[in-house]
């Protein structure tokens, strides 16, 4: 698994998340798939880790 992705059964029902957050990876992928820009993604998750 990527060092920036974590999976834990007690966090977000075991879904893959951005490490140190509760941001599901599938949500980030979906935003990019729908044409959202990096800037939009960063604005949507202002508390994400650097």
C-alpha angles and dihedrals in degrees: 000000000000115000090237095054126072133187120197124163092225096049119075091341092294095303119148108265138181103269113262093017141070092237108129115227090223090061092054091047091048091052091053091045090055090054101259115157127235088252091056091049093050091048091050092055107034094162096055118127119261 
